[in-house]
Short mmCIF file of C-alpha atoms in Angstrom, two decimals:
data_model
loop_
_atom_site.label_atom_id
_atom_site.label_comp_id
_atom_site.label_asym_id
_atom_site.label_seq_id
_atom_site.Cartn_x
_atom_site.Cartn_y
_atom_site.Cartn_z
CA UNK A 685 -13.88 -25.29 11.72
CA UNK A 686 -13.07 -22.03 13.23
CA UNK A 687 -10.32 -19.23 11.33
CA UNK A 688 -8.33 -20.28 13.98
CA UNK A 689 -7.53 -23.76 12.96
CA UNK A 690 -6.42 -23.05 9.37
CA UNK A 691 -2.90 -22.98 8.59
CA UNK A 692 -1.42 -19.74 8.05
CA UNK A 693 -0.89 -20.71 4.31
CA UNK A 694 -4.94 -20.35 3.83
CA UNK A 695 -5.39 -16.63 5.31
CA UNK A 696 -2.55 -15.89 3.33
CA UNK A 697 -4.12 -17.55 0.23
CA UNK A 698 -7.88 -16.07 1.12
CA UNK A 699 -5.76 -12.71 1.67
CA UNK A 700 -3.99 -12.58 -1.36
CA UNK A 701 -6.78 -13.31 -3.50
CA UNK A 702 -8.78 -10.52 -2.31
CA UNK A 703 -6.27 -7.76 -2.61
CA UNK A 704 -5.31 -8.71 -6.44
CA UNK A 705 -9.46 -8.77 -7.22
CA UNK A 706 -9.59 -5.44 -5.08
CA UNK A 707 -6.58 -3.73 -6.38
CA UNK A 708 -7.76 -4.56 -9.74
CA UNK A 709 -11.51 -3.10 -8.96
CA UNK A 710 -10.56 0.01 -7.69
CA UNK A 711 -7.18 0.61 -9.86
CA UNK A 712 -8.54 3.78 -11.96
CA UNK A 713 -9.41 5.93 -8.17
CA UNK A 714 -5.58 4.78 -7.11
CA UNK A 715 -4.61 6.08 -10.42
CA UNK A 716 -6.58 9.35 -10.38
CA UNK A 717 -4.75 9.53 -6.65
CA UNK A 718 -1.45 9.66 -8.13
CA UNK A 719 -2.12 12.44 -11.12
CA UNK A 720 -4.26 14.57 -8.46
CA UNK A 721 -1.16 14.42 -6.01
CA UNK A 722 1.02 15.62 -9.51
CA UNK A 723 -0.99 18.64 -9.43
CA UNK A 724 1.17 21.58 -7.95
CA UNK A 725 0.26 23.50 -5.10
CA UNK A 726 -1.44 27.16 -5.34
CA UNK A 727 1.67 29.89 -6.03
CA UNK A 728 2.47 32.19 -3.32
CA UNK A 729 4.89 35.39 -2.88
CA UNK A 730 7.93 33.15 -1.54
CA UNK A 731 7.91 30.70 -4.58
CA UNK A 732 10.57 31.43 -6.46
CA UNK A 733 10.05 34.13 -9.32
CA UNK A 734 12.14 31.48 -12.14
CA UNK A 735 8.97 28.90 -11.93
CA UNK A 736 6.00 30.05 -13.58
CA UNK A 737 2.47 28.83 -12.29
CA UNK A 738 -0.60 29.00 -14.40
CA UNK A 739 -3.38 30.92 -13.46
CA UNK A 740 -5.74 28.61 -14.69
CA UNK A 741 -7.86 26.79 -11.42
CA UNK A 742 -5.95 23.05 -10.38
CA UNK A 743 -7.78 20.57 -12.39
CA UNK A 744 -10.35 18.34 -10.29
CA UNK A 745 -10.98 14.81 -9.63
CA UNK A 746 -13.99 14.55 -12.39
CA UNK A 747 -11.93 16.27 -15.13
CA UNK A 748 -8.92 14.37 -14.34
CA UNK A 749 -11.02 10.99 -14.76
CA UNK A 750 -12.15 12.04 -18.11
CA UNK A 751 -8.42 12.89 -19.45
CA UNK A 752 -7.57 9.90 -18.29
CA UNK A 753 -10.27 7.68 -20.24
CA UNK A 754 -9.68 9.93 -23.39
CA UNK A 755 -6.57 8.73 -23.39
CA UNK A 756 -7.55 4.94 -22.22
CA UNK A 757 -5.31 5.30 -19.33
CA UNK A 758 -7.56 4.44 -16.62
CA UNK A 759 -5.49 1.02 -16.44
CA UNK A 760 -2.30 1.98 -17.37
CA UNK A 761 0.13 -0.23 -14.53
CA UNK A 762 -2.89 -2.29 -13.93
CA UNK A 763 -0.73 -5.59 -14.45
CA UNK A 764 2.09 -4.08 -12.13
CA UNK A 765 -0.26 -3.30 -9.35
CA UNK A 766 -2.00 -6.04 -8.95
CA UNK A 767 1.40 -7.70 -9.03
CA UNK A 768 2.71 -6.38 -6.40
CA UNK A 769 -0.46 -6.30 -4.30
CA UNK A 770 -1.09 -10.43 -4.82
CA UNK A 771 2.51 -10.87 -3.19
CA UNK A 772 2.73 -8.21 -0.51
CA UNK A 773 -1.50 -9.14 0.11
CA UNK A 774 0.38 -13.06 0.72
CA UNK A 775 3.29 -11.55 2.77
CA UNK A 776 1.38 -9.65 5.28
CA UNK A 777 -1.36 -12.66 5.93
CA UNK A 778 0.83 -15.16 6.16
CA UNK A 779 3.18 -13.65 8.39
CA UNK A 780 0.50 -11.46 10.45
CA UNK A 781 -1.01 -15.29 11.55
CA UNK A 782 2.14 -16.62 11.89
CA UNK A 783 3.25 -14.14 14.48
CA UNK A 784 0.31 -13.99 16.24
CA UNK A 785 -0.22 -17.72 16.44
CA UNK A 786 3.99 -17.47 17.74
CA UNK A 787 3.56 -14.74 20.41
CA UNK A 788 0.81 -17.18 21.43
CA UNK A 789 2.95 -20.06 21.94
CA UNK A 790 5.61 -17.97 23.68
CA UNK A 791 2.91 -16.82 26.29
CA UNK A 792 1.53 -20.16 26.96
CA UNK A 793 5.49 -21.58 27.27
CA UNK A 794 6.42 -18.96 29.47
CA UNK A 795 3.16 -19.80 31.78
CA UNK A 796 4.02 -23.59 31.82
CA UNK A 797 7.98 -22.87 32.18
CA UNK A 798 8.06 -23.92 36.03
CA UNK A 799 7.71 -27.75 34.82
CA UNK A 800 11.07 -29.51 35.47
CA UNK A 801 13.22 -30.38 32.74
CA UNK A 802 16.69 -32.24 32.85
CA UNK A 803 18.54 -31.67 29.77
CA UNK A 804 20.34 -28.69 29.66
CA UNK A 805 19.25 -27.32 26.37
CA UNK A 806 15.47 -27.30 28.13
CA UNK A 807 16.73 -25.12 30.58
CA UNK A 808 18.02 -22.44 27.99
CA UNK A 809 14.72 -22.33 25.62
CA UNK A 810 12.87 -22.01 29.31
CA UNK A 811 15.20 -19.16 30.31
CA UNK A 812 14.45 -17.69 25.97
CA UNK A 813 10.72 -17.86 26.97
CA UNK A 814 11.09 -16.20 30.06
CA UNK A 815 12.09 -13.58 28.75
CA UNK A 816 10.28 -13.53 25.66
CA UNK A 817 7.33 -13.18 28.36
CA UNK A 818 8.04 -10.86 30.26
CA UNK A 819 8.90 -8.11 26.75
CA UNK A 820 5.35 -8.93 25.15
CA UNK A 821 2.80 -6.96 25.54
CA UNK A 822 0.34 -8.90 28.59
CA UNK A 823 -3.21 -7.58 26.79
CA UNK A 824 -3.88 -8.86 23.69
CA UNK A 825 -4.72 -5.64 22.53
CA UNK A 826 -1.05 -4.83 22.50
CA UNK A 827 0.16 -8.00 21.12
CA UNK A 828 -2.55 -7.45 18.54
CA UNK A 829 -0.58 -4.31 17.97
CA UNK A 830 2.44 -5.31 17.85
CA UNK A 831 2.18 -8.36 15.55
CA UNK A 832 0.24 -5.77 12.82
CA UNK A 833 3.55 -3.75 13.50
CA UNK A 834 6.17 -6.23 13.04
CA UNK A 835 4.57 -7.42 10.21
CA UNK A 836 4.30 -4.43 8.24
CA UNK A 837 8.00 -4.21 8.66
CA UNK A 838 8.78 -6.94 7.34
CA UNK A 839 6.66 -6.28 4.47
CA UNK A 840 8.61 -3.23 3.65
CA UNK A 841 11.64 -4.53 3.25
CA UNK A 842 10.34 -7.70 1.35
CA UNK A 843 8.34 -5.93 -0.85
CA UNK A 844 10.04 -2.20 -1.54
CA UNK A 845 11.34 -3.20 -4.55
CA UNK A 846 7.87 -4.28 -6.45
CA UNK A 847 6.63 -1.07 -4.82
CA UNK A 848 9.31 1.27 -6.63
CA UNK A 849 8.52 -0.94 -9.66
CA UNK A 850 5.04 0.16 -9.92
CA UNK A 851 4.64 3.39 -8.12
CA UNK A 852 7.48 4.03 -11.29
CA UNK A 853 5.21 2.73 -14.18
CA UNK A 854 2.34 4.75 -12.82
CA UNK A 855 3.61 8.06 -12.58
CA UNK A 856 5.54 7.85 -16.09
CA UNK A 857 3.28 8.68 -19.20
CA UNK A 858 3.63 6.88 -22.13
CA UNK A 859 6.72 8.35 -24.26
CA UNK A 860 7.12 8.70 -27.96
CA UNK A 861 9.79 6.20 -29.38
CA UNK A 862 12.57 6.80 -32.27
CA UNK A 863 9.80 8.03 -35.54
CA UNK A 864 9.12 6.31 -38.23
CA UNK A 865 9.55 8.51 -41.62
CA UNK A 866 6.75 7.49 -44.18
CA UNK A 867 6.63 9.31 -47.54
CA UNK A 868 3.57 10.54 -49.32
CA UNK A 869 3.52 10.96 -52.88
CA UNK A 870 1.73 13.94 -54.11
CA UNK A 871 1.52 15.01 -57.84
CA UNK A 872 3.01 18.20 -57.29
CA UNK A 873 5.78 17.52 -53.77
CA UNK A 874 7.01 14.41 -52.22
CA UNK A 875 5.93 14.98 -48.62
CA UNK A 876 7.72 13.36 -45.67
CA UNK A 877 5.97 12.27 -42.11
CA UNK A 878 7.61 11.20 -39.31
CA UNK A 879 5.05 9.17 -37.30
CA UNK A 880 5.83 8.94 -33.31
CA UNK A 881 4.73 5.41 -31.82
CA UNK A 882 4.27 4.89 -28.28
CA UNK A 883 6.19 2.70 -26.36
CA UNK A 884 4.83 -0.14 -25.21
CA UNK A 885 4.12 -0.15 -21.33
CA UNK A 886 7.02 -1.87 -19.63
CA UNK A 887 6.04 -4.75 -17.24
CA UNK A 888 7.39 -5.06 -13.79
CA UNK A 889 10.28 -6.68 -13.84
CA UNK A 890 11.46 -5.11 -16.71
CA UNK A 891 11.42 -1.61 -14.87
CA UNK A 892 12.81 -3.44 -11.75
CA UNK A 893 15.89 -4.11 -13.64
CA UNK A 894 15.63 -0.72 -14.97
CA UNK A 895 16.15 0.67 -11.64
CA UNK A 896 19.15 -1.67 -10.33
CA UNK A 897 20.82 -0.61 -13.64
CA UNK A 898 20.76 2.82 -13.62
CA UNK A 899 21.46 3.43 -9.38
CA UNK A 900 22.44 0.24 -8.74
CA UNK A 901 20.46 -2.70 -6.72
CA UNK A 902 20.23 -0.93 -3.68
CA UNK A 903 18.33 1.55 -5.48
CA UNK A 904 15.29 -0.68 -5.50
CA UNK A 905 15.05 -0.35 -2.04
CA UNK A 906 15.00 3.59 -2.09
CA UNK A 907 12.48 5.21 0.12
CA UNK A 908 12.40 2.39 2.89
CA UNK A 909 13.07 4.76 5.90
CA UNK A 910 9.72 6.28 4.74
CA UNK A 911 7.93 3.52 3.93
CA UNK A 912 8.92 2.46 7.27
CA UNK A 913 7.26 5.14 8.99
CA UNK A 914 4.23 4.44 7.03
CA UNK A 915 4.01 1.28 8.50
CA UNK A 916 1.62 2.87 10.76
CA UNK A 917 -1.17 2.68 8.36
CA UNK A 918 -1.54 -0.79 7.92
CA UNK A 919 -0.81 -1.81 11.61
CA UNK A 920 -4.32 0.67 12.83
CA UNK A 921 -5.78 -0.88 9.96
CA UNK A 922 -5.41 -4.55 10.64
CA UNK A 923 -5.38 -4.16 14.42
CA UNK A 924 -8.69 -2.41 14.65
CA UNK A 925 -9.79 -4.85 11.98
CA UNK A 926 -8.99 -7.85 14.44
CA UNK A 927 -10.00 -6.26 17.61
CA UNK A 928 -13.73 -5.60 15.76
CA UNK A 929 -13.35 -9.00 14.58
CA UNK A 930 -13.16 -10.88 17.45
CA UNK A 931 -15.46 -8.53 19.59
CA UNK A 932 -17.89 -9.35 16.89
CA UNK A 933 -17.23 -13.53 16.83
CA UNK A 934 -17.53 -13.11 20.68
CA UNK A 935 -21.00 -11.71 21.18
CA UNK A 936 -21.97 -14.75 18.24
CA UNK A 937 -20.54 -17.56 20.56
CA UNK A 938 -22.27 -16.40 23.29
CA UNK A 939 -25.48 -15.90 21.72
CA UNK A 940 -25.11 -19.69 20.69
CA UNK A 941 -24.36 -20.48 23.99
CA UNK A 942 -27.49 -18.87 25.04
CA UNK A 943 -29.62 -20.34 22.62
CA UNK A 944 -28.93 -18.58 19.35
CA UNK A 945 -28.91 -21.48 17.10
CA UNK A 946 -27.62 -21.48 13.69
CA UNK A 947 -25.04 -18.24 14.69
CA UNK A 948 -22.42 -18.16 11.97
CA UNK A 949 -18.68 -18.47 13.83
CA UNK A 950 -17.59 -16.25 10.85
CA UNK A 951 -18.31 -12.62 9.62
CA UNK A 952 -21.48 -12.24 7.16
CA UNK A 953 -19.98 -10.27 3.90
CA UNK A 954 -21.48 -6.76 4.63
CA UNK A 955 -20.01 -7.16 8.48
CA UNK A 956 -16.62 -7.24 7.21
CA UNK A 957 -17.42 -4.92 4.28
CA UNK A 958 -18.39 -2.49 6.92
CA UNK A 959 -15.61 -3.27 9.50
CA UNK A 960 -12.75 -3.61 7.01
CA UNK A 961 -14.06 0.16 5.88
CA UNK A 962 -14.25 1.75 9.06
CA UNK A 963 -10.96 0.07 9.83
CA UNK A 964 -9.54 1.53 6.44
CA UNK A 965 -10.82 4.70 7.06
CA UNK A 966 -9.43 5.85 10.45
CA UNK A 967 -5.82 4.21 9.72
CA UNK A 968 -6.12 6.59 6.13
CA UNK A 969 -7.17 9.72 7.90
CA UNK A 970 -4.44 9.48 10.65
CA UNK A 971 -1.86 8.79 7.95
CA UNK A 972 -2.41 10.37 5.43
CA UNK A 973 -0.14 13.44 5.49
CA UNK A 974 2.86 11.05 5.50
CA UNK A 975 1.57 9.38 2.64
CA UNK A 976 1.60 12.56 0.67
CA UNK A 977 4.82 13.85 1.65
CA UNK A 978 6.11 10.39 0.97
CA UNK A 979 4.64 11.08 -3.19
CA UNK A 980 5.79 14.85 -3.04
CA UNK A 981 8.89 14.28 -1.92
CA UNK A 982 10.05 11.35 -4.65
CA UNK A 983 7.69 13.86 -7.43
CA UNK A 984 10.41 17.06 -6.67
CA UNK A 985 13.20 14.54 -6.87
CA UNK A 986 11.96 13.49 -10.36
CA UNK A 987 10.88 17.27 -11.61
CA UNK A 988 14.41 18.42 -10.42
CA UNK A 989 16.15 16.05 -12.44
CA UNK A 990 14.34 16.18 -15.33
CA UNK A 991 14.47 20.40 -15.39
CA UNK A 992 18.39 19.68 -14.39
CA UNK A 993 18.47 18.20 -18.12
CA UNK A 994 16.34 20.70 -19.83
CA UNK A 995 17.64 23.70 -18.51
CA UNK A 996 20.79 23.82 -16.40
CA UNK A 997 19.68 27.37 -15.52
CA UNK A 998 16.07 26.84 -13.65
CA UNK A 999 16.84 26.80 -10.14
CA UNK A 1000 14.34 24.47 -8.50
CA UNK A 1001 15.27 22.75 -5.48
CA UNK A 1002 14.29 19.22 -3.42
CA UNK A 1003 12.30 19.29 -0.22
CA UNK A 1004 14.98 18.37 2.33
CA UNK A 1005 13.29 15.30 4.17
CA UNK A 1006 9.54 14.60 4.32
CA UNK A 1007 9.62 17.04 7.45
CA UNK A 1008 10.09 20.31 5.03
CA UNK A 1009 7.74 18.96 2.11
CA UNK A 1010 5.07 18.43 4.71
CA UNK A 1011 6.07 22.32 6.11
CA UNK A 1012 6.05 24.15 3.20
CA UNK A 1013 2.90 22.80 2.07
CA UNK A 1014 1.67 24.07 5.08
CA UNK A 1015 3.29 27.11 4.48
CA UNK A 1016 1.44 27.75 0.80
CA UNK A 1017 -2.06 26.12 1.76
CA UNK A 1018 -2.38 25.62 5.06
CA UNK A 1019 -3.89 22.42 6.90
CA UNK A 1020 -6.11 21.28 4.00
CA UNK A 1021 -3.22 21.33 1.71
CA UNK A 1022 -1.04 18.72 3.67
CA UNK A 1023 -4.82 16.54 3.20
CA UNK A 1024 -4.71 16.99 -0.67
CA UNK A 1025 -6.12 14.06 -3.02
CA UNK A 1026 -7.88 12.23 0.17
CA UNK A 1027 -10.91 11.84 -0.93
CA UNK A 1028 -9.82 9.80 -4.49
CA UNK A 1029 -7.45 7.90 -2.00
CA UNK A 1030 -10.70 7.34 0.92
CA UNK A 1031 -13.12 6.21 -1.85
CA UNK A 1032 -10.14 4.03 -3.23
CA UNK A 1033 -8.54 2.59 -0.57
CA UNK A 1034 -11.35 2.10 1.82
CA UNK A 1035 -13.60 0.43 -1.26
CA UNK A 1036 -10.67 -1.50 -1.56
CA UNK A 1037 -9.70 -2.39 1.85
CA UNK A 1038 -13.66 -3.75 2.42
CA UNK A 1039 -13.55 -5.97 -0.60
CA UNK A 1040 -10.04 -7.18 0.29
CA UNK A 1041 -11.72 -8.51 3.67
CA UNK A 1042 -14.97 -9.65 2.44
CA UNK A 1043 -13.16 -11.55 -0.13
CA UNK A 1044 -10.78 -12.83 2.64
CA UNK A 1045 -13.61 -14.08 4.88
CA UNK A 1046 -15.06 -15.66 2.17
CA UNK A 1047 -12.37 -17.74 0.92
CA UNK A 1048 -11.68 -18.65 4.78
CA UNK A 1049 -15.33 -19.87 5.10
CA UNK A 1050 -14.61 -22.03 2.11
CA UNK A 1051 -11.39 -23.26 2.62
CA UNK A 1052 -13.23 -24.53 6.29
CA UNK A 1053 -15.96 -25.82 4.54
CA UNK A 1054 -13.67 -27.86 2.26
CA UNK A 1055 -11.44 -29.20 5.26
CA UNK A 1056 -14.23 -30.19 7.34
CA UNK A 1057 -15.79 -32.60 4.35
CA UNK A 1058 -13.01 -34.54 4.15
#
């Protein structure tokens, strides 16, 4: 049995079990992401003279590794992530097959709706068809496309929330909670310690509701006109994915047909290791200045807040829209600085992206396997 005639339930199954075992893998490069995109830009003349920048060189990607697993951080969120990843990884499969197996339908209906019906509520889902056929895309290129595209939206608004929730968790560091005095006896003072525990790491419903009750429940869906426009990313990826995919299973059925015995009908593990990575990769580098602004932008919100509390009188203020974070670091580094942190986020998310799909071709292979013995 072919991918094509399992349910949507088992790529979304297959899907969602390789992104939590990928997410998980790969967790301490999406970490080191995060704290490299912390780091602030090189000073210029226009910055203003009340914030002070050191003059000591940005920290790199090997040092920041090795603060990190001083401090046995390397997993801090873990549990959120992978969270978050198992449900949207479940989201976007199921409903990426689901649409595409839908537009599908409505093409073949709208072929076939010249057959003569006599009820009238035949006539009006002909008349829905019709139409339906003539707005979707006629190549399946574009309805490739435009499946990948509606399902990413979807997955945004679905899954905002969890993102908030752990994109949250990640970028806070562990905080001292109320001390603990202890006294120590000595023979000439009594001596008294106050020892600072650290909070335990809160999970991610906890800082869900943490959200909704400080800006209210609409908070948790903060940042969805950006997240929108980074919807981008994961159509490319999926749609050159698919087109690879079945250009791939093509040239197998016709070397079958030809004589090629034994041809697998699905892709080996280092084809969509390779594909899922090349895929990854070119959907990354086209995106990937939105994806920063997106982190800079919610960063500046959090530093301005948090110097608003600490002193009233530093005058620091928020990017106004992605549009001027992405200028002005333009403006201080120039076109390498709107690309900063890539390469953590390439080795991450394209390791990540090729063991999501290997892992997701495997479990398809099995779940056919396991339908076709019974």
């Amino acid at each position: 049995m072919t991918a094509k005639g399992l349910p949507p339930s088992a790529h979304a199954i297959s899907g969602a079990v390789g992104g939590a075992f990928a997410t998980w893998l790969f967790y301490p490069l999406e970490l080191l992401r995060v704290e490299m995109q912390k780091t602030p830009p090189p000073s210029s003349q226009e910055d203003d003279e009340n914030i002070k920048h050191d003059n000591e060189p940005p920290e790199t990607n090997l040092e920041c590794f090795i603060r990190l697993y001083k401090k046995q951080a390397l997993y801090r969120g873990a549990s959120a992530m992978v969270t978050t990843m198992l449900i949207s990884s479940y989201i976007t499969f199921f409903a990426l097959e689901s649409i595409r197996r839908s537009m599908a339908t409505l093409k073949q209906g709208g072929q076939q709706s010249n057959r003569q019906q006599h009820t009238r509520q035949i006539h009006q889902l002909q008349n829905h068809i019709k139409f339906l056929n003539y707005i979707l895309p006629k190549s399946k290129m574009g309805s490739s496309l435009l499946a990948s595209t509606i399902t990413g939206v979807i997955n945004v608004f679905l899954t905002t929330p969890l993102w908030n929730g752990t994109r949250r968790i990640m970028e806070s560091d562990p905080q001292p909670s109320k001390p603990i005095s202890s006294c120590i006896n000595d023979e000439k003072k009594q001596v008294n310690i106050s020892v600072l525990p650290l909070k335990s790491e809160p999970n991610l419903w906890e800082m869900m509701y943490q959200i909704a009750k400080d800006g209210g429940v609409l908070q948790l869906w903060h940042g969805t006109v950006s997240s929108l426009l980074l919807v981008s990313n994961p159509a490319i990826q999926y749609f050159l994915y698919e087109q690879i995919r079945v250009w791939i299973l093509v040239i197998k059925i016709r070397r079958r047909g030809s004589g090629g015995a034994g041809e697998s009908m699905q892709l080996t593990a280092m084809e969509a290791f390779v594909f899922g990575a090349l895929s990854k990769t070119v959907a990354t580098v086209i995106t990937y200045p939105l994806q920063l602004g997106q982190v800079l932008v919610r960063l500046r919100k959090n530093e301005v807040k948090d110097l608003e509390q600490a002193d009233p009188c530093m005058e620091i203020k928020e990017y106004n829209g992605m549009a001027d974070c992405l200028y002005q670091q333009y403006t201080r580094g120039g076109f390498s600085l709107l690309f900063q942190g890539m390469s953590s986020k390439l080795v991450q998310t394209v390791g990540q992206a090729s063991f999501i799909f290997v892992t997701y071709e495997q479990m398809l292979a099995l779940v056919a396997k396991v339908i076709e013995s019974r």
